[in-house]
Every structure is written in structure tokens, then in C-alpha cells.
Amino acid sequence: DVKVTQSSRYLVKRTGEKVFLECVQDMDHENMFWYRQDPGLGLRLIYFSYDVKMKEKGDIPEGYSVSREKKERFSLILESASTNQTSMYLCASSLWIVRGREANVLTFGAGSRLTVL
Amino acid sequence: AQKVTQAQTEISVVEKEDVTLDCVYETRDTTYYLFWYKQPPSGELVFLIRRNSFDEQNEISGRYSWNFQKSTSSFNFTITASQVVDSAVYFCAGGTSYGKLTFGQGTILTVHP
């Protein structure tokens, strides 16, 4: 079974803290994504990565950074957490398009609900 | 830029009713993909269907069916004879080949027994 695992399901942090959200996939997918989900806004793309050490900004990258040192792992970093970053964070991965029928279908992790106080 | 609009924020039906969720995808791309995902109360998004922009065939899978019309950029999802287990948030999404998707705001479907 295809699996995307997010390290923490629930986190509570204080304003100004550095926060790491970890995501690991075991499907040998090239693409990895971080979205945040807020009520009434759907999912919004923060960052994505096509390959190791490669990253591209999504629609709302401000206040976030990412790291992809290994193909299977994609980390989201909040350098200095703020209350407006309280949200559900969803990691996803997908195959590169040329690799077949299920390419570019996102497989999601269970989510990490972050509360910043 | 792409935009996904889901017409309904919330829908409430009684079991066995049919229900249609509407989605419109706006883009300047001529080739794109459309998706529907389901997010049950457990929280994990589940892939339901992918449709290519050049394939306007309707698709049926059990009680689920999808109608794509490129002329109106609509990709509607119908559940026939709804069940309580269909209660979830449903997201429509669209994008190009790299898997970078734009999502709608979601439709909360509640099916009452």
C-alpha cells in the first residue's frame, strides 16, 4: 500500500518557535508537496519538490521553508511560528508524469494539525 | 493562474437521495487534469478520480459518476443512492502534468440516516 507518513499528528508550539514538520513516503515518488488546509479556503500549496535538493514555491510560501535531502523525505520548516500559521498541514507525493497512469495523482498523509499559541 | 470553484459549501441529504457536487475549473492551459478527492472524518484525503481535459467521456464507478464538459469547464460529481458513509468533505482539484494542483474550497456533504 502506498504510504505517506507525517511525523506528528498534533503539535502545539509557541509564537517564535522553530517548527519542523516531517514527511516520509515509501513509494519512490519523485514529487512531494506541502499544503495547508483551512476552513473555507480548501488546500493551498506552500512548497513542492520534483527531485532531491530541488524545491519550488507554491502559492503561499511566506514564512515557510523546505528541505529535501533524500528522495523519500520532505520537511516543512516554520522559522518563527506565528499564530496565523495555526492550521492543518498536509504532505503529499506523486509519481513523475511519464511513469504511468497514476502519475500526478497525489497520495496524502494523515495531516499534522499545528496550533501556535 | 488556475481557479477551482465548488458551487456548494455544504449539502445535507437523507440517505438514498441522489446528490450532485458541482465544480468549475478555470485555466488558460489547453491540457490539464481534473480530480476529485474525498476527506472523511478521519482526515486523510482519498483519491477518487482523475480526468484528462481531452477526454470528455463520463465515468461511472458503482454509485459514483462524473460528468466533464470542457466547454463549460465543469466537472460534476454525482452520488446515487447516498449512504451515511458518504458523509465527508469533497474536494475538486485541477492542474497540469507535474502534480501541482489547485484545490477548491471543498463541499461538506452530510448524509442523514
XYZ file of C-alpha atoms in Angstrom, chain B residues 35-73:
39
model
C -9.528 15.343 -9.785
C -11.969 14.612 -7.036
C -10.784 13.734 -3.541
C -12.774 12.667 -0.502
C -11.812 13.628 3.050
C -13.721 11.515 5.576
C -13.901 12.484 9.258
C -10.636 10.616 9.864
C -8.927 13.393 7.891
C -6.890 11.634 5.215
C -7.692 12.685 1.661
C -8.584 9.794 -0.595
C -8.246 9.956 -4.382
C -11.494 9.218 -6.240
C -10.940 10.021 -9.904
C -8.684 11.726 -12.428
C -9.904 13.047 -15.767
C -7.831 14.420 -18.668
C -9.008 17.580 -20.397
C -9.086 15.848 -23.777
C -11.341 13.035 -22.573
C -14.960 14.077 -22.152
C -16.325 10.616 -21.570
C -18.455 10.338 -18.495
C -17.364 7.785 -15.975
C -19.305 5.613 -13.598
C -17.894 3.650 -10.703
C -20.519 1.941 -8.624
C -22.699 4.654 -7.086
C -20.324 7.397 -8.222
C -20.420 9.110 -11.587
C -18.600 12.061 -13.065
C -19.585 14.391 -15.877
C -16.908 16.508 -17.532
C -17.808 19.217 -20.032
C -14.849 21.088 -21.426
C -16.988 23.799 -22.993
C -18.188 24.917 -19.574
C -15.074 23.791 -17.648
